[in-house]
Structures are given as structure tokens and as C-alpha cells.
PDB file of C-alpha atoms in Angstrom:
ATOM      1  CA  MET A 850      23.642 -77.192 -96.112  1.00  0.00           C
ATOM      2  CA  LYS A 851      21.471 -79.352 -93.888  1.00  0.00           C
ATOM      3  CA  PRO A 852      23.093 -80.391 -90.575  1.00  0.00           C
ATOM      4  CA  SER A 853      23.492 -84.072 -89.867  1.00  0.00           C
ATOM      5  CA  PRO A 854      20.874 -85.561 -87.523  1.00  0.00           C
ATOM      6  CA  LEU A 855      21.760 -85.326 -83.861  1.00  0.00           C
ATOM      7  CA  SER A 856      21.734 -88.724 -82.158  1.00  0.00           C
ATOM      8  CA  PHE A 857      21.715 -89.643 -78.475  1.00  0.00           C
ATOM      9  CA  SER A 858      22.227 -93.324 -79.237  1.00  0.00           C
ATOM     10  CA  GLY A 859      23.968 -95.112 -76.369  1.00  0.00           C
ATOM     11  CA  GLN A 860      23.467 -92.194 -73.985  1.00  0.00           C
ATOM     12  CA  VAL A 861      21.675 -92.300 -70.648  1.00  0.00           C
ATOM     13  CA  GLY A 862      20.194 -89.302 -68.915  1.00  0.00           C
ATOM     14  CA  LEU A 863      17.882 -88.066 -66.199  1.00  0.00           C
ATOM     15  CA  VAL A 864      14.950 -85.672 -66.608  1.00  0.00           C
ATOM     16  CA  THR A 865      13.082 -84.446 -63.528  1.00  0.00           C
ATOM     17  CA  GLY A 866       9.495 -83.250 -63.494  1.00  0.00           C
ATOM     18  CA  ALA A 867       8.906 -85.614 -66.407  1.00  0.00           C
ATOM     19  CA  ALA A 868       5.318 -86.796 -65.876  1.00  0.00           C
ATOM     20  CA  GLY A 869       3.817 -84.068 -68.035  1.00  0.00           C
ATOM     21  CA  GLY A 870       4.314 -80.750 -69.761  1.00  0.00           C
ATOM     22  CA  LEU A 871       7.881 -79.701 -70.476  1.00  0.00           C
ATOM     23  CA  GLY A 872       9.603 -82.629 -68.767  1.00  0.00           C
ATOM     24  CA  LEU A 873       7.535 -85.131 -70.724  1.00  0.00           C
ATOM     25  CA  ALA A 874       8.286 -83.287 -73.976  1.00  0.00           C
ATOM     26  CA  TYR A 875      12.018 -83.286 -73.212  1.00  0.00           C
ATOM     27  CA  SER A 876      12.005 -86.983 -72.334  1.00  0.00           C
ATOM     28  CA  ARG A 877      10.056 -87.959 -75.433  1.00  0.00           C
ATOM     29  CA  LEU A 878      12.350 -86.099 -77.822  1.00  0.00           C
ATOM     30  CA  LEU A 879      15.551 -87.337 -76.180  1.00  0.00           C
ATOM     31  CA  ALA A 880      14.283 -90.919 -76.272  1.00  0.00           C
ATOM     32  CA  GLN A 881      13.160 -90.530 -79.882  1.00  0.00           C
ATOM     33  CA  ARG A 882      16.732 -89.525 -80.706  1.00  0.00           C
ATOM     34  CA  GLY A 883      18.104 -92.704 -79.128  1.00  0.00           C
ATOM     35  CA  ALA A 884      18.720 -91.899 -75.458  1.00  0.00           C
ATOM     36  CA  HIS A 885      17.634 -94.043 -72.556  1.00  0.00           C
ATOM     37  CA  VAL A 886      15.828 -91.579 -70.289  1.00  0.00           C
ATOM     38  CA  VAL A 887      15.203 -92.023 -66.589  1.00  0.00           C
ATOM     39  CA  MET A 888      12.050 -89.979 -66.118  1.00  0.00           C
ATOM     40  CA  HIS A 889      11.629 -88.733 -62.579  1.00  0.00           C
ATOM     41  CA  ASP A 890       8.552 -87.192 -61.008  1.00  0.00           C
ATOM     42  CA  VAL A 891       7.269 -87.361 -57.435  1.00  0.00           C
ATOM     43  CA  GLY A 892       3.751 -86.751 -58.675  1.00  0.00           C
ATOM     44  CA  ALA A 893       3.193 -83.652 -56.571  1.00  0.00           C
ATOM     45  CA  SER A 894       0.149 -81.430 -56.959  1.00  0.00           C
ATOM     46  CA  VAL A 895       0.455 -78.050 -58.654  1.00  0.00           C
ATOM     47  CA  ASP A 896       1.366 -76.462 -55.310  1.00  0.00           C
ATOM     48  CA  GLY A 897       4.347 -78.800 -54.914  1.00  0.00           C
ATOM     49  CA  ARG A 898       2.768 -80.891 -52.171  1.00  0.00           C
ATOM     50  CA  GLY A 899       2.041 -84.592 -51.963  1.00  0.00           C
ATOM     51  CA  SER A 900       3.156 -87.445 -54.179  1.00  0.00           C
ATOM     52  CA  ASP A 901       1.625 -89.867 -56.650  1.00  0.00           C
ATOM     53  CA  PRO A 902       3.953 -92.353 -58.382  1.00  0.00           C
ATOM     54  CA  CYS A 903       1.149 -93.276 -60.774  1.00  0.00           C
ATOM     55  CA  ARG A 904       1.658 -90.015 -62.678  1.00  0.00           C
ATOM     56  CA  ILE A 905       5.177 -90.875 -63.816  1.00  0.00           C
ATOM     57  CA  GLY A 906       4.245 -94.520 -64.213  1.00  0.00           C
ATOM     58  CA  ASP A 907       1.477 -93.647 -66.660  1.00  0.00           C
ATOM     59  CA  ALA A 908       3.714 -91.245 -68.602  1.00  0.00           C
ATOM     60  CA  VAL A 909       6.484 -93.819 -68.907  1.00  0.00           C
ATOM     61  CA  ALA A 910       4.064 -96.548 -69.969  1.00  0.00           C
ATOM     62  CA  ALA A 911       2.719 -94.310 -72.742  1.00  0.00           C
ATOM     63  CA  LEU A 912       6.217 -93.659 -74.110  1.00  0.00           C
ATOM     64  CA  GLN A 913       7.208 -97.313 -73.791  1.00  0.00           C
ATOM     65  CA  ALA A 914       4.128 -98.190 -75.846  1.00  0.00           C
ATOM     66  CA  GLN A 915       5.665 -96.038 -78.588  1.00  0.00           C
ATOM     67  CA  GLY A 916       8.810 -98.171 -78.438  1.00  0.00           C
ATOM     68  CA  LEU A 917      10.871 -95.584 -76.568  1.00  0.00           C
ATOM     69  CA  SER A 918      13.558 -96.514 -74.034  1.00  0.00           C
ATOM     70  CA  VAL A 919      12.458 -94.869 -70.798  1.00  0.00           C
ATOM     71  CA  GLU A 920      12.020 -95.847 -67.170  1.00  0.00           C
ATOM     72  CA  ALA A 921      10.311 -94.311 -64.167  1.00  0.00           C
ATOM     73  CA  ALA A 922      11.663 -92.962 -60.878  1.00  0.00           C
ATOM     74  CA  SER A 923       9.518 -91.280 -58.249  1.00  0.00           C
ATOM     75  CA  GLY A 924      11.417 -90.887 -54.968  1.00  0.00           C
ATOM     76  CA  ALA A 925      11.787 -87.564 -53.179  1.00  0.00           C
ATOM     77  CA  ILE A 926      14.467 -85.160 -54.444  1.00  0.00           C
ATOM     78  CA  ASP A 927      14.195 -82.399 -51.851  1.00  0.00           C
ATOM     79  CA  GLU A 928      17.037 -83.783 -49.745  1.00  0.00           C
ATOM     80  CA  ARG A 929      20.707 -84.221 -50.619  1.00  0.00           C
ATOM     81  CA  SER A 930      20.674 -87.917 -49.724  1.00  0.00           C
ATOM     82  CA  CYS A 931      17.657 -88.557 -51.974  1.00  0.00           C
ATOM     83  CA  CYS A 932      19.280 -86.854 -54.963  1.00  0.00           C
ATOM     84  CA  HIS A 933      22.498 -88.793 -54.493  1.00  0.00           C
ATOM     85  CA  ALA A 934      20.557 -92.050 -54.142  1.00  0.00           C
ATOM     86  CA  LEU A 935      18.654 -91.359 -57.382  1.00  0.00           C
ATOM     87  CA  VAL A 936      21.842 -90.771 -59.379  1.00  0.00           C
ATOM     88  CA  ARG A 937      23.627 -93.668 -57.671  1.00  0.00           C
ATOM     89  CA  GLU A 938      20.835 -96.056 -58.646  1.00  0.00           C
ATOM     90  CA  LEU A 939      20.912 -94.775 -62.226  1.00  0.00           C
ATOM     91  CA  LEU A 940      24.654 -95.359 -62.407  1.00  0.00           C
ATOM     92  CA  GLN A 941      24.367 -98.820 -60.879  1.00  0.00           C
ATOM     93  CA  ARG A 942      21.747 -99.791 -63.467  1.00  0.00           C
ATOM     94  CA  HIS A 943      23.312 -98.206 -66.536  1.00  0.00           C
ATOM     95  CA  GLY A 944      26.953 -97.426 -65.734  1.00  0.00           C
ATOM     96  CA  ARG A 945      26.854 -93.881 -67.064  1.00  0.00           C
ATOM     97  CA  ILE A 946      25.017 -90.560 -67.008  1.00  0.00           C
ATOM     98  CA  ASP A 947      25.492 -88.378 -70.067  1.00  0.00           C
ATOM     99  CA  PHE A 948      22.973 -85.645 -69.373  1.00  0.00           C
ATOM    100  CA  LEU A 949      20.901 -84.272 -66.534  1.00  0.00           C
ATOM    101  CA  VAL A 950      17.906 -81.989 -67.097  1.00  0.00           C
ATOM    102  CA  HIS A 951      16.351 -80.527 -63.959  1.00  0.00           C
ATOM    103  CA  ASN A 952      12.859 -79.404 -64.851  1.00  0.00           C
ATOM    104  CA  ALA A 953      10.897 -80.155 -61.672  1.00  0.00           C
ATOM    105  CA  GLY A 954       9.280 -77.211 -59.941  1.00  0.00           C
ATOM    106  CA  TRP A 955       6.096 -75.266 -59.431  1.00  0.00           C
ATOM    107  CA  VAL A 956       4.798 -71.702 -59.217  1.00  0.00           C
ATOM    108  CA  ALA A 957       3.454 -70.373 -55.907  1.00  0.00           C
ATOM    109  CA  TYR A 958       1.809 -66.959 -55.651  1.00  0.00           C
ATOM    110  CA  GLU A 959       2.041 -65.462 -52.173  1.00  0.00           C
ATOM    111  CA  PRO A 960       1.834 -61.817 -51.088  1.00  0.00           C
ATOM    112  CA  LEU A 961       5.045 -60.611 -49.475  1.00  0.00           C
ATOM    113  CA  GLU A 962       3.564 -60.600 -45.985  1.00  0.00           C
ATOM    114  CA  ALA A 963       2.424 -64.210 -46.370  1.00  0.00           C
ATOM    115  CA  VAL A 964       5.774 -65.725 -47.382  1.00  0.00           C
ATOM    116  CA  ASP A 965       6.890 -68.061 -44.591  1.00  0.00           C
ATOM    117  CA  ASP A 966      10.174 -69.841 -44.048  1.00  0.00           C
ATOM    118  CA  ASP A 967       8.885 -73.341 -44.776  1.00  0.00           C
ATOM    119  CA  ALA A 968       7.366 -72.444 -48.147  1.00  0.00           C
ATOM    120  CA  LEU A 969      10.407 -70.400 -49.148  1.00  0.00           C
ATOM    121  CA  GLU A 970      12.801 -73.166 -48.137  1.00  0.00           C
ATOM    122  CA  GLN A 971      10.903 -75.756 -50.167  1.00  0.00           C
ATOM    123  CA  MET A 972      10.933 -73.483 -53.213  1.00  0.00           C
ATOM    124  CA  LEU A 973      14.674 -72.899 -52.830  1.00  0.00           C
ATOM    125  CA  ARG A 974      15.289 -76.609 -52.343  1.00  0.00           C
ATOM    126  CA  ILE A 975      13.643 -77.732 -55.566  1.00  0.00           C
ATOM    127  CA  ALA A 976      14.780 -74.857 -57.787  1.00  0.00           C
ATOM    128  CA  ALA A 977      18.374 -74.425 -56.578  1.00  0.00           C
ATOM    129  CA  LYS A 978      19.470 -77.008 -54.031  1.00  0.00           C
ATOM    130  CA  THR A 979      18.149 -80.059 -55.881  1.00  0.00           C
ATOM    131  CA  PRO A 980      20.078 -79.310 -59.096  1.00  0.00           C
ATOM    132  CA  LEU A 981      23.187 -78.704 -56.970  1.00  0.00           C
ATOM    133  CA  TRP A 982      22.773 -82.094 -55.259  1.00  0.00           C
ATOM    134  CA  LEU A 983      22.021 -83.904 -58.536  1.00  0.00           C
ATOM    135  CA  ALA A 984      25.035 -82.316 -60.232  1.00  0.00           C
ATOM    136  CA  GLN A 985      27.182 -83.157 -57.224  1.00  0.00           C
ATOM    137  CA  ALA A 986      26.180 -86.809 -57.526  1.00  0.00           C
ATOM    138  CA  ALA A 987      26.642 -86.988 -61.310  1.00  0.00           C
ATOM    139  CA  TRP A 988      29.897 -84.998 -61.399  1.00  0.00           C
ATOM    140  CA  PRO A 989      32.414 -87.804 -60.686  1.00  0.00           C
ATOM    141  CA  SER A 990      30.946 -90.058 -63.381  1.00  0.00           C
ATOM    142  CA  MET A 991      30.804 -87.265 -65.947  1.00  0.00           C
ATOM    143  CA  ARG A 992      34.336 -86.175 -65.115  1.00  0.00           C
ATOM    144  CA  GLN A 993      35.646 -89.721 -65.465  1.00  0.00           C
ATOM    145  CA  ALA A 994      33.837 -90.105 -68.790  1.00  0.00           C
ATOM    146  CA  GLY A 995      35.395 -86.893 -70.107  1.00  0.00           C
ATOM    147  CA  GLY A 996      32.226 -84.842 -70.130  1.00  0.00           C
ATOM    148  CA  GLY A 997      28.509 -84.495 -69.689  1.00  0.00           C
ATOM    149  CA  ARG A 998      25.689 -82.001 -69.989  1.00  0.00           C
ATOM    150  CA  ILE A 999      23.620 -80.383 -67.235  1.00  0.00           C
ATOM    151  CA  VAL A1000      20.577 -78.187 -67.851  1.00  0.00           C
ATOM    152  CA  VAL A1001      18.934 -76.250 -65.004  1.00  0.00           C
ATOM    153  CA  THR A1002      15.648 -74.359 -65.219  1.00  0.00           C
ATOM    154  CA  THR A1003      15.335 -70.643 -64.491  1.00  0.00           C
ATOM    155  CA  SER A1004      12.596 -68.161 -65.422  1.00  0.00           C
ATOM    156  CA  ASP A1005      12.068 -64.852 -67.190  1.00  0.00           C
ATOM    157  CA  ARG A1006       9.912 -63.942 -64.179  1.00  0.00           C
ATOM    158  CA  ALA A1007      13.175 -63.652 -62.237  1.00  0.00           C
ATOM    159  CA  LEU A1008      15.524 -62.469 -64.977  1.00  0.00           C
ATOM    160  CA  TYR A1009      13.577 -59.480 -66.283  1.00  0.00           C
ATOM    161  CA  PRO A1010      11.974 -56.742 -64.152  1.00  0.00           C
ATOM    162  CA  GLN A1011       9.439 -56.181 -66.930  1.00  0.00           C
ATOM    163  CA  TYR A1012       8.175 -59.771 -66.555  1.00  0.00           C
ATOM    164  CA  ALA A1013       8.156 -59.874 -62.752  1.00  0.00           C
ATOM    165  CA  GLN A1014       4.802 -60.632 -61.160  1.00  0.00           C
ATOM    166  CA  LYS A1015       3.365 -59.743 -57.770  1.00  0.00           C
ATOM    167  CA  GLY A1016       3.360 -62.668 -55.369  1.00  0.00           C
ATOM    168  CA  LEU A1017       6.363 -64.451 -56.891  1.00  0.00           C
ATOM    169  CA  ALA A1018       9.071 -63.302 -54.462  1.00  0.00           C
ATOM    170  CA  GLY A1019      10.031 -66.832 -53.394  1.00  0.00           C
ATOM    171  CA  TYR A1020       9.813 -68.210 -56.919  1.00  0.00           C
ATOM    172  CA  ALA A1021      11.954 -65.420 -58.357  1.00  0.00           C
ATOM    173  CA  MET A1022      14.541 -65.771 -55.579  1.00  0.00           C
ATOM    174  CA  ALA A1023      14.844 -69.483 -56.256  1.00  0.00           C
ATOM    175  CA  LYS A1024      15.126 -69.116 -60.022  1.00  0.00           C
ATOM    176  CA  MET A1025      17.851 -66.493 -59.709  1.00  0.00           C
ATOM    177  CA  ALA A1026      19.701 -68.759 -57.295  1.00  0.00           C
ATOM    178  CA  ALA A1027      19.556 -71.445 -59.975  1.00  0.00           C
ATOM    179  CA  LEU A1028      21.237 -69.078 -62.425  1.00  0.00           C
ATOM    180  CA  GLY A1029      24.042 -68.361 -59.958  1.00  0.00           C
ATOM    181  CA  LEU A1030      24.542 -72.099 -59.623  1.00  0.00           C
ATOM    182  CA  VAL A1031      24.781 -72.489 -63.398  1.00  0.00           C
ATOM    183  CA  ASN A1032      27.436 -69.774 -63.650  1.00  0.00           C
ATOM    184  CA  VAL A1033      29.681 -71.501 -61.114  1.00  0.00           C
ATOM    185  CA  LEU A1034      29.108 -75.052 -62.370  1.00  0.00           C
ATOM    186  CA  ALA A1035      29.821 -73.954 -65.939  1.00  0.00           C
ATOM    187  CA  LEU A1036      33.176 -72.611 -64.769  1.00  0.00           C
ATOM    188  CA  GLU A1037      34.031 -75.663 -62.678  1.00  0.00           C
ATOM    189  CA  GLY A1038      32.908 -78.078 -65.377  1.00  0.00           C
ATOM    190  CA  ALA A1039      34.741 -76.540 -68.326  1.00  0.00           C
ATOM    191  CA  GLU A1040      38.064 -78.247 -67.642  1.00  0.00           C
ATOM    192  CA  HIS A1041      36.320 -81.631 -67.432  1.00  0.00           C
ATOM    193  CA  GLY A1042      34.152 -81.297 -70.534  1.00  0.00           C
ATOM    194  CA  ILE A1043      31.038 -80.854 -68.401  1.00  0.00           C
ATOM    195  CA  VAL A1044      28.865 -78.196 -70.038  1.00  0.00           C
ATOM    196  CA  VAL A1045      26.273 -76.522 -67.801  1.00  0.00           C
ATOM    197  CA  ASN A1046      23.535 -74.183 -69.023  1.00  0.00           C
ATOM    198  CA  ALA A1047      20.119 -72.915 -68.011  1.00  0.00           C
ATOM    199  CA  VAL A1048      16.812 -72.878 -69.844  1.00  0.00           C
ATOM    200  CA  SER A1049      14.104 -70.283 -69.293  1.00  0.00           C
ATOM    201  CA  PRO A1050      11.074 -71.888 -70.926  1.00  0.00           C
ATOM    202  CA  VAL A1051       7.530 -70.719 -71.539  1.00  0.00           C
ATOM    203  CA  ALA A1052       4.831 -73.261 -72.311  1.00  0.00           C
ATOM    204  CA  LYS A1053       1.232 -73.871 -71.326  1.00  0.00           C
ATOM    205  CA  THR A1054       1.351 -76.736 -68.854  1.00  0.00           C
ATOM    206  CA  ARG A1055      -0.211 -77.782 -65.556  1.00  0.00           C
ATOM    207  CA  MET A1056       1.398 -74.708 -64.000  1.00  0.00           C
ATOM    208  CA  TRP A1057      -0.917 -72.635 -66.216  1.00  0.00           C
ATOM    209  CA  GLY A1058      -3.898 -74.716 -65.166  1.00  0.00           C
ATOM    210  CA  ILE A1059      -3.804 -76.535 -68.508  1.00  0.00           C
ATOM    211  CA  GLU A1060      -4.556 -80.245 -68.592  1.00  0.00           C
ATOM    212  CA  GLY A1061      -3.957 -82.049 -71.867  1.00  0.00           C
ATOM    213  CA  GLU A1062      -2.816 -80.441 -75.113  1.00  0.00           C
ATOM    214  CA  PRO A1063      -2.697 -76.613 -75.033  1.00  0.00           C
ATOM    215  CA  ASP A1064      -4.012 -74.418 -77.832  1.00  0.00           C
ATOM    216  CA  GLU A1065      -0.679 -72.581 -78.119  1.00  0.00           C
ATOM    217  CA  LEU A1066       2.767 -72.338 -76.487  1.00  0.00           C
ATOM    218  CA  HIS A1067       3.292 -76.080 -76.762  1.00  0.00           C
ATOM    219  CA  PRO A1068       5.943 -77.808 -74.613  1.00  0.00           C
ATOM    220  CA  ASP A1069       7.231 -79.565 -77.739  1.00  0.00           C
ATOM    221  CA  ALA A1070       8.183 -76.138 -79.122  1.00  0.00           C
ATOM    222  CA  VAL A1071      10.708 -75.774 -76.268  1.00  0.00           C
ATOM    223  CA  ALA A1072      12.123 -79.309 -76.380  1.00  0.00           C
ATOM    224  CA  ASN A1073      14.438 -78.845 -79.367  1.00  0.00           C
ATOM    225  CA  GLY A1074      16.437 -76.191 -77.533  1.00  0.00           C
ATOM    226  CA  VAL A1075      16.753 -78.253 -74.356  1.00  0.00           C
ATOM    227  CA  ALA A1076      17.777 -81.326 -76.325  1.00  0.00           C
ATOM    228  CA  PHE A1077      20.534 -79.267 -77.939  1.00  0.00           C
ATOM    229  CA  LEU A1078      21.775 -78.115 -74.525  1.00  0.00           C
ATOM    230  CA  ALA A1079      21.851 -81.766 -73.438  1.00  0.00           C
ATOM    231  CA  SER A1080      23.808 -82.847 -76.520  1.00  0.00           C
ATOM    232  CA  VAL A1081      27.500 -83.143 -77.338  1.00  0.00           C
ATOM    233  CA  ARG A1082      27.063 -80.422 -79.949  1.00  0.00           C
ATOM    234  CA  CYS A1083      26.565 -77.894 -77.176  1.00  0.00           C
ATOM    235  CA  ARG A1084      30.073 -76.938 -76.099  1.00  0.00           C
ATOM    236  CA  ASP A1085      29.559 -73.550 -74.411  1.00  0.00           C
ATOM    237  CA  GLY A1086      28.396 -73.214 -70.816  1.00  0.00           C
ATOM    238  CA  GLY A1087      26.974 -70.427 -68.718  1.00  0.00           C
ATOM    239  CA  TRP A1088      24.158 -69.471 -71.080  1.00  0.00           C
ATOM    240  CA  VAL A1089      20.455 -68.992 -70.429  1.00  0.00           C
ATOM    241  CA  LEU A1090      18.410 -70.289 -73.344  1.00  0.00           C
ATOM    242  CA  ARG A1091      15.080 -68.507 -73.504  1.00  0.00           C
ATOM    243  CA  ALA A1092      12.722 -70.875 -75.275  1.00  0.00           C
ATOM    244  CA  SER A1093       9.124 -70.231 -76.243  1.00  0.00           C
ATOM    245  CA  ASN A1094       6.780 -70.872 -79.161  1.00  0.00           C
ATOM    246  CA  GLY A1095       9.496 -72.540 -81.253  1.00  0.00           C
ATOM    247  CA  GLN A1096      11.860 -69.571 -80.911  1.00  0.00           C
ATOM    248  CA  PHE A1097      15.131 -69.399 -79.002  1.00  0.00           C
ATOM    249  CA  HIS A1098      17.344 -66.624 -77.665  1.00  0.00           C
ATOM    250  CA  ALA A1099      20.455 -67.230 -75.559  1.00  0.00           C
ATOM    251  CA  LEU A1100      21.826 -64.637 -73.179  1.00  0.00           C
ATOM    252  CA  ARG A1101      24.421 -64.216 -70.471  1.00  0.00           C
ATOM    253  CA  LEU A1102      25.693 -61.180 -68.629  1.00  0.00           C
ATOM    254  CA  GLN A1103      29.093 -60.094 -69.899  1.00  0.00           C
ATOM    255  CA  ASP A1104      30.990 -57.050 -68.764  1.00  0.00           C
ATOM    256  CA  ALA A1105      32.200 -54.296 -71.031  1.00  0.00           C
ATOM    257  CA  GLU A1106      35.639 -54.495 -72.571  1.00  0.00           C
ATOM    258  CA  HIS A1107      38.638 -53.168 -70.652  1.00  0.00           C
ATOM    259  CA  VAL A1108      36.950 -53.416 -67.242  1.00  0.00           C
ATOM    260  CA  ALA A1109      39.524 -54.204 -64.540  1.00  0.00           C
ATOM    261  CA  TYR A1110      37.106 -55.613 -61.982  1.00  0.00           C
ATOM    262  CA  PRO A1111      36.658 -54.526 -59.240  1.00  0.00           C
ATOM    263  CA  ARG A1112      38.984 -51.525 -59.248  1.00  0.00           C
ATOM    264  CA  ASP A1113      37.981 -50.002 -62.553  1.00  0.00           C
ATOM    265  CA  LEU A1114      34.410 -50.635 -63.657  1.00  0.00           C
ATOM    266  CA  ARG A1115      34.798 -48.100 -66.471  1.00  0.00           C
ATOM    267  CA  GLY A1116      31.806 -46.476 -64.832  1.00  0.00           C
ATOM    268  CA  VAL A1117      30.833 -42.979 -63.769  1.00  0.00           C
ATOM    269  CA  ALA A1118      33.010 -41.467 -61.045  1.00  0.00           C
ATOM    270  CA  ALA A1119      31.145 -40.002 -58.089  1.00  0.00           C
ATOM    271  CA  ASP A1120      32.580 -38.828 -54.758  1.00  0.00           C
ATOM    272  CA  SER A1121      29.363 -38.045 -52.876  1.00  0.00           C
ATOM    273  CA  ILE A1122      25.755 -39.107 -52.521  1.00  0.00           C
ATOM    274  CA  GLU A1123      24.733 -35.931 -54.326  1.00  0.00           C
ATOM    275  CA  SER A1124      27.065 -36.753 -57.199  1.00  0.00           C
ATOM    276  CA  VAL A1125      25.529 -40.214 -57.566  1.00  0.00           C
ATOM    277  CA  ALA A1126      22.033 -38.693 -57.515  1.00  0.00           C
ATOM    278  CA  LEU A1127      22.955 -36.043 -60.070  1.00  0.00           C
ATOM    279  CA  GLN A1128      24.502 -38.543 -62.470  1.00  0.00           C
ATOM    280  CA  TRP A1129      21.942 -41.323 -61.958  1.00  0.00           C
ATOM    281  CA  PRO A1130      20.438 -40.954 -65.472  1.00  0.00           C
ATOM    282  CA  VAL A1131      23.921 -41.699 -66.864  1.00  0.00           C
ATOM    283  CA  ILE A1132      24.782 -44.391 -64.308  1.00  0.00           C
ATOM    284  CA  ALA A1133      21.497 -46.291 -64.818  1.00  0.00           C
ATOM    285  CA  ARG A1134      21.112 -46.470 -68.565  1.00  0.00           C
ATOM    286  CA  PRO A1135      18.752 -49.182 -69.809  1.00  0.00           C
ATOM    287  CA  SER A1136      20.283 -51.602 -72.276  1.00  0.00           C
ATOM    288  CA  VAL A1137      18.064 -53.234 -74.862  1.00  0.00           C
ATOM    289  CA  ASP A1138      19.168 -56.114 -77.058  1.00  0.00           C
ATOM    290  CA  ALA A1139      19.388 -55.230 -80.728  1.00  0.00           C
ATOM    291  CA  ARG A1140      17.387 -58.094 -82.229  1.00  0.00           C
ATOM    292  CA  GLY A1141      15.746 -58.005 -85.627  1.00  0.00           C
TER     293      GLY A1141
END
């Protein structure tokens, strides 16, 4: 049986990092399904520096030429006051915010010894603090409306040791912080109908050094999953949706049954350092998903 088409008609939402790549793909699909999308992008370079409002202006104009209901926003979002002002202006113009997709970010490769406080702080701001501030600003309106959807971006480069890369210490820290934020917001939002999830996308975009249409790993192949997370049909929070190449896999850490945290982890008992060392092969057993 074919599911009924999913419509965003009458809904208003915000997508950050929307001038190209994934954010543009998300915005296009959501608008095609009836949403009015406020597309935000500061127009920074690939290293996260600078600003160019023409980038989001051009992207919005292209979608408007297709008859889609979108508008541009380009102010800074690396301060709490800026994030609150962005959401406040959206609410003043449209009276509601149904979904929030935080996609903005960049990848910075730096050897461990070269990581400085300023660069790390900026990475943490955009990946973890900005979605906190945006959610904080949207929360009262969503709560009053009886619900809303928030999607925050994380990365497999942080989630999986096997996909970690040298030079991404700051990036991985920030993306794991984003996941911690999602876990708490999902819990706090549940009683208000606010559903909060994360997406861990892979697509060839400007972050890969790709300008224009890629030859594979298209952003559009991720957008269906994000649009679902932003929709009323998504009712479960606290998930990470891995999305790549038109395929999707959701995961979240869940403890074993009968654990009485923190007093009984149903783990291996050890009363000395030597005992831990001896039993380490049993304590640290790799767990691999059984997927066909």
C-alpha cells in the first residue's frame, strides 16, 4: 500500500546553511512540499570565515523562479542574541515556526598541536551552541502550538572511530556535542510535542571542494530523510539518521535490559587494576549492527 503524500502546506520553517549543497536541497524539497522556508546563510567561505549575502540571495532567487515559497536571511548566527533575533523576526513575519533544520557548518583540518582556542570556539559555536540558541528561541512558540520539529547535524566522523580522520579533533568534538544536545532536547521536548533528532549526512558539496552538481553522493539523496525528520509524521526523538546515497539508517545508544544505572551495569566485576586488565577482552567487546 502506497503511503499518502506528505505535505508541509501552511507550515513555516528555518533551514541554516541553505545557500548550497545539503541546505539548499533540504529547502527545495520542503518548499516543493508546500512549506514556506526561511533560508539562512551568512555566505562564509569554506573555512567558515567571512560573509557574502549574495550567496543566499542567488539561491533564494533561483527557487523563487521555480514558484517556490522561500525567503532569504543572512545575519550572523554565532551569538545567542543573533540567533534569537533571527527566530524573532521569523515569528513576527509569519506567526509560527513548525520546523528548524540546522545545517550550517564547515570542516577544518588542523593537526592537534595547531588547534587554538579561537578556532575551536568558533567550531563549537556553530555546531553546538547555535542549534541550542535557535531551539531556545523557537521553543516557546512550538510549545504553545503543541509541537514542532528540530533537526541538528552531527557526523559519522565523530560517531564512529573507524571513520575518524586525523586533523578533525575540533570538528569531532563539536559534532559530538551536538548529539548530546539532541539527547537532552528530545527528552525536554517530548511532553510538548517537540520532536528533536539529528542527521549525519554524507554528500559531495562545497565541503568536498565540489562546485555545482556532483557525480555521485548527491545532496538530494539525503533530503528525503531530513524532510521526514522535519515532518509531523516523525514522532520519535533522540535518533541519529545516517543518510547517504539515498539510503538511511537510524541509530541511538540504548542500554541493555535490566541495567539499574549506575549501581548495576550488568557488566564484568573487577576489584583491581589487574582484574580489569585481565578481563579487558570481555569488558571491551565490539558490537556490530546486524544489518542485511
